[in-house]
Amino acid sequence: MPRPALRLQELHGENAPVAEPTRGSRRFWLKAFAAVRAETERRAAPLSTEDQVVQSMPEASPAKWHRAHVTWFFEQFLLRPFTPSYRTFDERFAFLFNSYYVAAGPRQARPQRGLITRPGVAETASYRAHVDAAVAALIETTANGEAVFPIVEIGVHHEQQHQELMLTDILHAFAQNATHPVYDANWQWPESVSGASTEAGDTLVAGIHMIGHDGQSFSFDNERPAHQVLLQPVRLSRALVTNGEWLEFMADGGYTTSGLWLSDGWATVEAQGWEAPGYWRHVDGAWFTMTLGGLRAVDPALPVCHVSYYEADAFARWAGKHLPSEAEWEVAAKAEALDDAFGTVWQWMRSAYSPYPGYVAEEGALGEYNGKFMINQMVLRGSSLATPAGHSRHTYRNFFYPSARWQFSGLRLAEFER
Ligand SMILES: [Fe+2]
């Protein structure tokens, strides 16, 4: 697979001793940009041309589309405004690869991204290389770093979000295939990581705390402003809910007892015929699940994954507990009181995805990034096994519709003090 022009690797080689560039310098941004572009290609590398075109449901996008869309993002929001001499690779790509930016013009309907057979994979790689070169030249020569580098930064974080989606979306596609395709034969579930808190057992949080991002480093606008919250005394489980616990829920009629479910959740159970988490298959009396390593036996000791908010909420009710709020989670995570807060499964919160007090969306077209989605979705906290390194924060707010379960999503429980 063709790789983008990675200027720093060409200059220095993989193993040459290079001092870490100063944060905010041209070299810092060149390196950050090259690294994230390379990671996207690394994730796409195991995929065939056919793999990269398929769209298995409206919410999932083809890998080729992800690779092109993140490239269009740099072209639209960085090169067009800041490189007057920039030669657009193909004017028609703006229609194909704009996602939801109304201010940036008309676009291909989301459910029809899988119909984009042209440009092909090779031309998409050329598009990426063209934009890579132009962005690198801009970083090297701009006299307006104050305006340019923040857009490079949001473009890098945006591409990292799509890196995760590339994996969740291809897993959904592979899960529709009865031959159980394998993305990575060596894939393994992440090792469990203990929180560093010395407090034994589940941690009690209570009182007035600050949550949200202080703006001293990168954050998305939806994490701001930092603000005070008042927490009622509540204990957050150190551990994620496991497959073994989920099997108990199933055996106890979890999926057949309407009283455990929100009305919308129960309607979804009935409409979708849910009887187990997403990708679970019952084969010869045993449960298996589709993973990036193909079909694997469900391990009772591992965290449950690919459950929706509706399922997480029903499980918590069955257990006589609750899901944490995002404020409770953030306070406990900052105290390092949660095992596997990051890097395993996103954790559903009982918090609706809504603006923080005083929230103001970014100015301009990038104001469409987060704010307009603050309705009818629920928050997930932490990060997952598919989240790229360096993309997680205590204040990070992910969000999905309550029926979504193709993300690497699980849960932990909370119990209020009586
Ligand atoms: Fe995007």
Short mmCIF file of N, CA, C and O and ligand atoms in Angstrom, two decimals, residues 65-66 69-70 72-73 97 99-101 158-159 161-162 165 369, ligand 1:
data_model
loop_
_atom_site.label_atom_id
_atom_site.label_comp_id
_atom_site.label_asym_id
_atom_site.label_seq_id
_atom_site.Cartn_x
_atom_site.Cartn_y
_atom_site.Cartn_z
N TRP A 65 -13.18 5.79 2.76
CA TRP A 65 -13.84 7.08 3.02
C TRP A 65 -13.19 7.76 4.22
O TRP A 65 -12.91 8.96 4.18
N HIS A 66 -12.93 7.02 5.30
CA HIS A 66 -12.25 7.61 6.46
C HIS A 66 -10.91 8.21 6.03
O HIS A 66 -10.57 9.33 6.42
N HIS A 69 -11.69 11.34 3.99
CA HIS A 69 -12.39 12.40 4.74
C HIS A 69 -11.43 13.17 5.64
O HIS A 69 -11.48 14.40 5.68
N VAL A 70 -10.57 12.47 6.36
CA VAL A 70 -9.63 13.17 7.26
C VAL A 70 -8.65 14.03 6.44
O VAL A 70 -8.16 15.05 6.92
N TRP A 72 -9.54 15.46 3.44
CA TRP A 72 -10.36 16.61 3.06
C TRP A 72 -10.42 17.63 4.20
O TRP A 72 -10.41 18.84 3.96
N PHE A 73 -10.47 17.15 5.44
CA PHE A 73 -10.55 18.03 6.60
C PHE A 73 -9.36 18.99 6.61
O PHE A 73 -9.52 20.21 6.81
N PHE A 97 -16.35 13.73 0.33
CA PHE A 97 -15.68 13.45 1.60
C PHE A 97 -15.96 14.46 2.71
O PHE A 97 -15.38 14.37 3.78
N SER A 99 -18.22 15.39 5.66
CA SER A 99 -19.07 14.51 6.48
C SER A 99 -20.39 15.19 6.79
O SER A 99 -21.43 14.81 6.26
N TYR A 100 -20.33 16.22 7.65
CA TYR A 100 -21.58 16.86 8.10
C TYR A 100 -21.44 18.37 8.21
O TYR A 100 -22.26 18.99 8.89
N TYR A 101 -20.45 18.95 7.57
CA TYR A 101 -20.22 20.39 7.69
C TYR A 101 -21.08 21.13 6.66
O TYR A 101 -20.70 21.28 5.51
N HIS A 158 -8.77 15.03 15.15
CA HIS A 158 -9.89 14.56 14.33
C HIS A 158 -9.52 13.25 13.63
O HIS A 158 -10.29 12.29 13.61
N GLU A 159 -8.31 13.20 13.07
CA GLU A 159 -7.90 11.98 12.36
C GLU A 159 -7.79 10.82 13.33
O GLU A 159 -8.14 9.68 12.99
N GLN A 161 -9.68 10.33 15.90
CA GLN A 161 -11.05 9.83 16.12
C GLN A 161 -11.46 8.89 14.99
O GLN A 161 -12.08 7.84 15.23
N HIS A 162 -11.08 9.25 13.78
CA HIS A 162 -11.44 8.38 12.66
C HIS A 162 -10.62 7.09 12.64
O HIS A 162 -11.07 6.08 12.10
N LEU A 165 -12.67 4.80 14.54
CA LEU A 165 -13.85 4.41 13.75
C LEU A 165 -13.49 3.43 12.63
O LEU A 165 -14.28 2.56 12.28
N TYR A 369 -18.42 21.03 14.82
CA TYR A 369 -17.73 19.80 15.20
C TYR A 369 -18.50 19.02 16.27
O TYR A 369 -18.67 17.81 16.16
FE FE B 1 -14.81 13.64 10.72
#
